[in-house]
JSON list of C-alpha atoms in Angstrom, two decimals:
[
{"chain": "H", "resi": 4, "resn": "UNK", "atom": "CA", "xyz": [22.34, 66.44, -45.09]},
{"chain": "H", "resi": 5, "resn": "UNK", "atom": "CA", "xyz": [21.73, 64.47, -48.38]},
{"chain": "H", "resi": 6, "resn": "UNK", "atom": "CA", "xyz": [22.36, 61.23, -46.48]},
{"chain": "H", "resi": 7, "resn": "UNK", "atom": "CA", "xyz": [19.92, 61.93, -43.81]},
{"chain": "H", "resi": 8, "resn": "UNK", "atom": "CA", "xyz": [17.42, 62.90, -46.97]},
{"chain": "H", "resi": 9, "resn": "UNK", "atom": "CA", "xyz": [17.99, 59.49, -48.17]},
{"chain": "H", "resi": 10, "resn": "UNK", "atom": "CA", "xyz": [17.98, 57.62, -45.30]},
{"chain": "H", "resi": 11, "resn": "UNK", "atom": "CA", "xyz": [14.35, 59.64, -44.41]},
{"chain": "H", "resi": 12, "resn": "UNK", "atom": "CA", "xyz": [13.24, 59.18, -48.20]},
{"chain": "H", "resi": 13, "resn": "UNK", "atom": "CA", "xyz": [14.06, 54.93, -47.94]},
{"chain": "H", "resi": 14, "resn": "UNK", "atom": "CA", "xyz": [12.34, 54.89, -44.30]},
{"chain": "H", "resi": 15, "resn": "UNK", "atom": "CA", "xyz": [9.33, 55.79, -46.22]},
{"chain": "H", "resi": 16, "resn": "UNK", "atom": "CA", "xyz": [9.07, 54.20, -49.11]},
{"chain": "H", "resi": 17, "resn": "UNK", "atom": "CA", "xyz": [9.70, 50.65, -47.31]},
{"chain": "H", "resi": 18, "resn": "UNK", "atom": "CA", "xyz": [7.37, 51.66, -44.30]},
{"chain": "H", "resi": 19, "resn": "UNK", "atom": "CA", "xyz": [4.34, 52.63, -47.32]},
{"chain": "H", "resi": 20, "resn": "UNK", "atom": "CA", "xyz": [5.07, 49.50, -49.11]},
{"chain": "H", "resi": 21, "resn": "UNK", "atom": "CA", "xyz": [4.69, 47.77, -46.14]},
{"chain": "H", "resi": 22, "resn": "UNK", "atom": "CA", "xyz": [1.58, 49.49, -45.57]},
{"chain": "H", "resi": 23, "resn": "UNK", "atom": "CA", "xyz": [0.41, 48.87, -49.06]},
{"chain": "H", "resi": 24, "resn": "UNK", "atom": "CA", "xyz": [1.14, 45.09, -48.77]},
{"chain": "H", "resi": 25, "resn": "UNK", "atom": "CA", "xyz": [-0.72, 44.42, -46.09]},
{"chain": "H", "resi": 26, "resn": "UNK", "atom": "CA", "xyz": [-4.25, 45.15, -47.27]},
{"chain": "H", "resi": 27, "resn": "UNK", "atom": "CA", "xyz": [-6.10, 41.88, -48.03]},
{"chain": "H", "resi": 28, "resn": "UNK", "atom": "CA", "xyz": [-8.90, 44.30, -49.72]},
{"chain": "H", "resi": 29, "resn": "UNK", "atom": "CA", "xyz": [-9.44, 43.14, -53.64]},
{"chain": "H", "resi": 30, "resn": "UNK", "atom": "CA", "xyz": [-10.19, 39.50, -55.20]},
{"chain": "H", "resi": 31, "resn": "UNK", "atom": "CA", "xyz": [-8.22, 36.49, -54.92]},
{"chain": "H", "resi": 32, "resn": "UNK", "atom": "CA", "xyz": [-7.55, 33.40, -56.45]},
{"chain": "H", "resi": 33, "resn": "UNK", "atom": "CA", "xyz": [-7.38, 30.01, -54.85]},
{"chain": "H", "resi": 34, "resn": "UNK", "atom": "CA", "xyz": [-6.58, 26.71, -56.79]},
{"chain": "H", "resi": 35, "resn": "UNK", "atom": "CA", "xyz": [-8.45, 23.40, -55.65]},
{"chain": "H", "resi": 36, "resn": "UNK", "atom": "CA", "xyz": [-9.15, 19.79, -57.33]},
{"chain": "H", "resi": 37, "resn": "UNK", "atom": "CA", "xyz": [-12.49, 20.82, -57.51]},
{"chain": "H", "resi": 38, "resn": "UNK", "atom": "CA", "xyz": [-10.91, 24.09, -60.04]},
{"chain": "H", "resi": 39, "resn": "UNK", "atom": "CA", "xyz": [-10.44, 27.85, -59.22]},
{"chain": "H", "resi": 40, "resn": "UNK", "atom": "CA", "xyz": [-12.19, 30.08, -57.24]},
{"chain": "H", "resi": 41, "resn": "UNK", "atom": "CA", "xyz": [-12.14, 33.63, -56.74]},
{"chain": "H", "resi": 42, "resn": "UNK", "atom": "CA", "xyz": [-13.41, 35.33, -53.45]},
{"chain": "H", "resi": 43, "resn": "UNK", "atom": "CA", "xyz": [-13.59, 39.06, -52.91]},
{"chain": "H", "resi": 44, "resn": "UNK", "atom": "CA", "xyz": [-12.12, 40.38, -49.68]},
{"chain": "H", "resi": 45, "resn": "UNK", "atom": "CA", "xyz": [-13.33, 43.67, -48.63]},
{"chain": "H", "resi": 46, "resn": "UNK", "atom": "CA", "xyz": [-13.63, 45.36, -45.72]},
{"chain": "H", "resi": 47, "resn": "UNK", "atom": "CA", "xyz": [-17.24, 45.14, -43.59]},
{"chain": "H", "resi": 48, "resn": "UNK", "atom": "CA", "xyz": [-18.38, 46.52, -40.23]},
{"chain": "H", "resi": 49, "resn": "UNK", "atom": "CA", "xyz": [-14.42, 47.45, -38.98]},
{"chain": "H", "resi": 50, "resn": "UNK", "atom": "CA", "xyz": [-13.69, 43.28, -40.32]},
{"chain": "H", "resi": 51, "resn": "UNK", "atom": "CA", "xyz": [-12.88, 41.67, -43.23]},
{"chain": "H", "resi": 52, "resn": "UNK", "atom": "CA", "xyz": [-15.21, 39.47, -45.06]},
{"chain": "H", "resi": 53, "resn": "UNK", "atom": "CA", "xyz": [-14.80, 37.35, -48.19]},
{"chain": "H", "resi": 54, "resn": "UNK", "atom": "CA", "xyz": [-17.25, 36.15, -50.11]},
{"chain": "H", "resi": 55, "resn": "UNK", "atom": "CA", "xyz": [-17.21, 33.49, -53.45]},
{"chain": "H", "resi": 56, "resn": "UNK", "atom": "CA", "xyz": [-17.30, 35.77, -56.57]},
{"chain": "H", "resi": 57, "resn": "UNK", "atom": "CA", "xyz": [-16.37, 33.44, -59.37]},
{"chain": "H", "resi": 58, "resn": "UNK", "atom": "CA", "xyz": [-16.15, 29.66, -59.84]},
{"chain": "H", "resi": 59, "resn": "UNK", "atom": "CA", "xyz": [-14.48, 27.60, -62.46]},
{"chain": "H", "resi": 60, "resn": "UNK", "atom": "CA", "xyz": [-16.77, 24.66, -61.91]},
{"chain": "H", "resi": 61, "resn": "UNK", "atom": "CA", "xyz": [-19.92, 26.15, -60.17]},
{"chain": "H", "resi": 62, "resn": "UNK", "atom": "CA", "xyz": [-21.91, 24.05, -57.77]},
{"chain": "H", "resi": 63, "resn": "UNK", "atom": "CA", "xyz": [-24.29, 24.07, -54.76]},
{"chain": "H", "resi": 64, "resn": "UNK", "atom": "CA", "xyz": [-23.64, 24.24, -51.48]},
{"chain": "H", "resi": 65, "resn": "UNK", "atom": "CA", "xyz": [-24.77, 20.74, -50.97]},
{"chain": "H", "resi": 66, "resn": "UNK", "atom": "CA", "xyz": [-22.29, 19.70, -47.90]},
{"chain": "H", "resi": 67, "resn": "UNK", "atom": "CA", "xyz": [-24.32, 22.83, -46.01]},
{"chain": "H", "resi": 68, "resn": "UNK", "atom": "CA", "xyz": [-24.88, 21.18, -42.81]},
{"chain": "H", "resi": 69, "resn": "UNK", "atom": "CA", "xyz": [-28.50, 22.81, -42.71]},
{"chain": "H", "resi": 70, "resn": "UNK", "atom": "CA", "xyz": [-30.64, 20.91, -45.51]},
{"chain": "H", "resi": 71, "resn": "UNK", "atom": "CA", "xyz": [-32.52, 24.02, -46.51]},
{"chain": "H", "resi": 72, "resn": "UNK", "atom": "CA", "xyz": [-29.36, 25.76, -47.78]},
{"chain": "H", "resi": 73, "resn": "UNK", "atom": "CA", "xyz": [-27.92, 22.93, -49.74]},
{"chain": "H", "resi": 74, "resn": "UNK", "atom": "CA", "xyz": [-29.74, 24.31, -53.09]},
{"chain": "H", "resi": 75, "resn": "UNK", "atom": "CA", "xyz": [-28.11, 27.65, -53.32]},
{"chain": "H", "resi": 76, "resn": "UNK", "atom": "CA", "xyz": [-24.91, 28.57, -55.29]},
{"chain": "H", "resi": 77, "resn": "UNK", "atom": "CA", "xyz": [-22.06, 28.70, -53.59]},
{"chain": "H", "resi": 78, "resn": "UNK", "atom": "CA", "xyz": [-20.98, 31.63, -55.56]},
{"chain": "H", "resi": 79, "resn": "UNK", "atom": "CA", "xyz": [-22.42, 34.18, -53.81]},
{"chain": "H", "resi": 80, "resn": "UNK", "atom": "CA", "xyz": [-21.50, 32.63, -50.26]},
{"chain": "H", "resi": 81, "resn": "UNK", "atom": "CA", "xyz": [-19.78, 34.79, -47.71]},
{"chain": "H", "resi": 82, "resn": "UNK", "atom": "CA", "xyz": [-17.01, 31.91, -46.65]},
{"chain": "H", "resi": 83, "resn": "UNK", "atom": "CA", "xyz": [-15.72, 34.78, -44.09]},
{"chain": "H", "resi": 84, "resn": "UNK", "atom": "CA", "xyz": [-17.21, 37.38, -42.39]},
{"chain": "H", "resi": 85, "resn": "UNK", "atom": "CA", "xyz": [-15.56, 38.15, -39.05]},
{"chain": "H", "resi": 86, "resn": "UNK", "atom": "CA", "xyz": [-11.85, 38.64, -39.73]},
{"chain": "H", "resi": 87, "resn": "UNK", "atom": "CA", "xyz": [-10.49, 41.19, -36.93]},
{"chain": "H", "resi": 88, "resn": "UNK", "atom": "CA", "xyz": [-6.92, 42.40, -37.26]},
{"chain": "H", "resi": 89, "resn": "UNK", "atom": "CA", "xyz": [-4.31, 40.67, -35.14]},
{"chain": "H", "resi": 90, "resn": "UNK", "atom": "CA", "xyz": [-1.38, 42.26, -36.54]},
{"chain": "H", "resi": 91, "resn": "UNK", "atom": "CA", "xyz": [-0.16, 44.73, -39.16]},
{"chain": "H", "resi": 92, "resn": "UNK", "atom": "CA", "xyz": [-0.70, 41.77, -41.48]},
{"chain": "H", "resi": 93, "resn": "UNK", "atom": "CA", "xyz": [-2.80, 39.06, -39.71]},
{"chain": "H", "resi": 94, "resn": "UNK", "atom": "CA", "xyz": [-6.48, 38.52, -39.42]},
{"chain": "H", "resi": 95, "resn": "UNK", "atom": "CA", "xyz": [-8.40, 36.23, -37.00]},
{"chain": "H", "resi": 96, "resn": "UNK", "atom": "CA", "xyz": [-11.53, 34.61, -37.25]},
{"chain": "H", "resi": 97, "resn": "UNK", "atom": "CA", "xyz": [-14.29, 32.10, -38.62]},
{"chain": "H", "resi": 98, "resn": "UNK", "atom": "CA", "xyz": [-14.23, 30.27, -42.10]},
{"chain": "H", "resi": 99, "resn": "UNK", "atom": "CA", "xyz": [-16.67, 27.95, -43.76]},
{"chain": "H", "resi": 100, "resn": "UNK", "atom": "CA", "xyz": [-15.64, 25.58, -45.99]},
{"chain": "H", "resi": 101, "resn": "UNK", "atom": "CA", "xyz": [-18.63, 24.78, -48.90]},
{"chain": "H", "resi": 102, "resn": "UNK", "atom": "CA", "xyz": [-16.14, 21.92, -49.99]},
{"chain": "H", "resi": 103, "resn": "UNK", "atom": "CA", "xyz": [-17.25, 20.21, -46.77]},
{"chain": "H", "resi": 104, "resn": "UNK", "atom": "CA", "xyz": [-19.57, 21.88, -45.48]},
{"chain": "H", "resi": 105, "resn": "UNK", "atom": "CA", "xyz": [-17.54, 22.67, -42.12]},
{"chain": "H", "resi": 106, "resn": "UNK", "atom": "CA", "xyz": [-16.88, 26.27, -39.64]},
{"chain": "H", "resi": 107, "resn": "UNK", "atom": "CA", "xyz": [-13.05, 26.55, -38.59]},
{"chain": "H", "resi": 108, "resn": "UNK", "atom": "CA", "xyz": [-11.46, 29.18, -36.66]},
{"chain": "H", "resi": 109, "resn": "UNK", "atom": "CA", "xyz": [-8.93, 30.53, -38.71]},
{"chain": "H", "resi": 110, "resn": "UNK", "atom": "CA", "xyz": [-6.36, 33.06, -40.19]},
{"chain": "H", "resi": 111, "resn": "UNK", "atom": "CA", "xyz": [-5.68, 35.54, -43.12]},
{"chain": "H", "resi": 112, "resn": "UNK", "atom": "CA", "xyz": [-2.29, 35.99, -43.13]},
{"chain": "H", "resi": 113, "resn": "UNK", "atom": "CA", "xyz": [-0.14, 38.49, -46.07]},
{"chain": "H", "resi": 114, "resn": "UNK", "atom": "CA", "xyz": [2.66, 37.19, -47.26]},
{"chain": "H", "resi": 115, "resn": "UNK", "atom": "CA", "xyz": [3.10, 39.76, -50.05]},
{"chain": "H", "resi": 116, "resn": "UNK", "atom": "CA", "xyz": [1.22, 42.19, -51.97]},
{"chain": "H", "resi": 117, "resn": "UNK", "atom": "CA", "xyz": [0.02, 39.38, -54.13]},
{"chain": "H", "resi": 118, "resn": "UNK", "atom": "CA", "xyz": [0.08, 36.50, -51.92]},
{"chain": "H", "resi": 119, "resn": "UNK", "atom": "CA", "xyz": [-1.91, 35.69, -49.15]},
{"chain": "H", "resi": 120, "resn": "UNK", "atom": "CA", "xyz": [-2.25, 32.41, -47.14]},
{"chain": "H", "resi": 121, "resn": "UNK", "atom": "CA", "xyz": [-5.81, 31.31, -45.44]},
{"chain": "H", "resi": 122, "resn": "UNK", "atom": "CA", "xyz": [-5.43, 28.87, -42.79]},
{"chain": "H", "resi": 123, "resn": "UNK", "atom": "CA", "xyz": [-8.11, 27.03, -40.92]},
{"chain": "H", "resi": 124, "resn": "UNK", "atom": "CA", "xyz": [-8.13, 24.92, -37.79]},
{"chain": "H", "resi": 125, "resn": "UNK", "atom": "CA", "xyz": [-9.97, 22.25, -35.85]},
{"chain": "H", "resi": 126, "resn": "UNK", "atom": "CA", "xyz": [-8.50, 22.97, -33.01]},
{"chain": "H", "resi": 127, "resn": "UNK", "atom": "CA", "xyz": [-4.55, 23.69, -33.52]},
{"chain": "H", "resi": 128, "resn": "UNK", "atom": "CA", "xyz": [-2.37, 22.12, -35.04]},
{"chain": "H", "resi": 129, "resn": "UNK", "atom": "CA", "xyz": [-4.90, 20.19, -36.94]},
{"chain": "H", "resi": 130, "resn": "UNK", "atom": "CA", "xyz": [-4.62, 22.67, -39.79]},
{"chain": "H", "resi": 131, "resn": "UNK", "atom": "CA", "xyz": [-5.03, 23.19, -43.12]},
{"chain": "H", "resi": 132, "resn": "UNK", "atom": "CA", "xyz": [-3.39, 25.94, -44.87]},
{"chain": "H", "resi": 133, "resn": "UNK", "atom": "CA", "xyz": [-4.53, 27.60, -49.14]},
{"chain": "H", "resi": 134, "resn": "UNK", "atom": "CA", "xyz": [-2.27, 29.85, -50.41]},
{"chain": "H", "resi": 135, "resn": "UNK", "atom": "CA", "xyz": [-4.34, 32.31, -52.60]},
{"chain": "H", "resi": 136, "resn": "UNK", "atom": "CA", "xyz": [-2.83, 34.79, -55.36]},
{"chain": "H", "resi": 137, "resn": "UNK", "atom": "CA", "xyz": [-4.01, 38.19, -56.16]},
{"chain": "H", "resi": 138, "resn": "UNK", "atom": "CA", "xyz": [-6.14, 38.01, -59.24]},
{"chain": "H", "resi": 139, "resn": "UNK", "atom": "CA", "xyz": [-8.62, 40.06, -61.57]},
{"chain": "H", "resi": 140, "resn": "UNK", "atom": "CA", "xyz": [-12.41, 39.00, -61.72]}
]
C-alpha cells in the first residue's frame, strides 16, 4: 500500500512539474550584439503574445518595412501575437524581427522552466533559432 502511495505521490509531482514548466507566461531575456532584451509573454485572446518590455540599448524601429512606423520605440512592440499551442510545450505562429525589420513563421518551444528557445523561419530549414532565459524586469 505505501508503495502504490509513492508511486501515485511521484506520478504527480513529475506530471505538475511538467505542467508548471511548460507555461511560457512571465518575461524573458534574450542576448543579442545589439545587447539584451526582455519581452513579456502573456497569454492574449486563447494565444500567446510577446511584446518588448525592456532594452539594454533602446532604439527605433527603423528597419519597419512601413516608413511611417520607423520612428517609434521598439520597446513597446508586440514582436508576437498569434502563438497557438501545438503541443504540451510548443507554440506556432508569426514573429517580427525589429533587428531587420522582417515577419517569419515561427516557434516557442520550452525547454525548461527557465529556458525557452524562439525559432523563426523563411521557409524551413532556413532557420534561425534565440535561446531566451527566464528573467525579472
Amino acid at each position: 500500500m505505501f508503495s502504490r502511495a509513492l508511486a501515485l505521490a511521484a506520478v504527480l509531482f513529475f506530471g505538475l512539474s511538467q505542467v508548471a514548466f511548460a507555461n511560457p507566461i512571465g518575461i524573458w531575456s534574450r542576448a543579442s550584439p545589439a545587447g539584451e532584451t526582455k519581452i513579456q509573454i502573456e497569454e492574449c485572446e486563447q494565444q500567446y503574445c510577446g511584446t518588448v518590455v525592456w532594452m539594454e540599448n533602446p532604439r527605433n524601429d527603423t528597419e519597419n518595412p512601413d516608413p511611417e512606423l520607423r520612428d517609434r520605440p521598439i520597446v513597446g512592440i508586440q514582436i508576437f501575437n498569434d502563438m497557438v499551442k501545438i503541443s504540451d510545450t510548443q507554440w506556432n505562429g508569426s514573429l517580427y524581427n525589429p533587428e531587420n525589420g522582417k515577419t517569419y513563421s515561427g516557434s516557442l518551444i520550452i525547454i525548461n522552466s527557465d529556458t525557452l528557445k524562439l525559432q523563426g523561419c523563411i521557409i524551413w530549414p532556413l532557420c534561425k533559432t534565440d535561446v531566451w532565459t527566464r528573467s525579472e524586469l
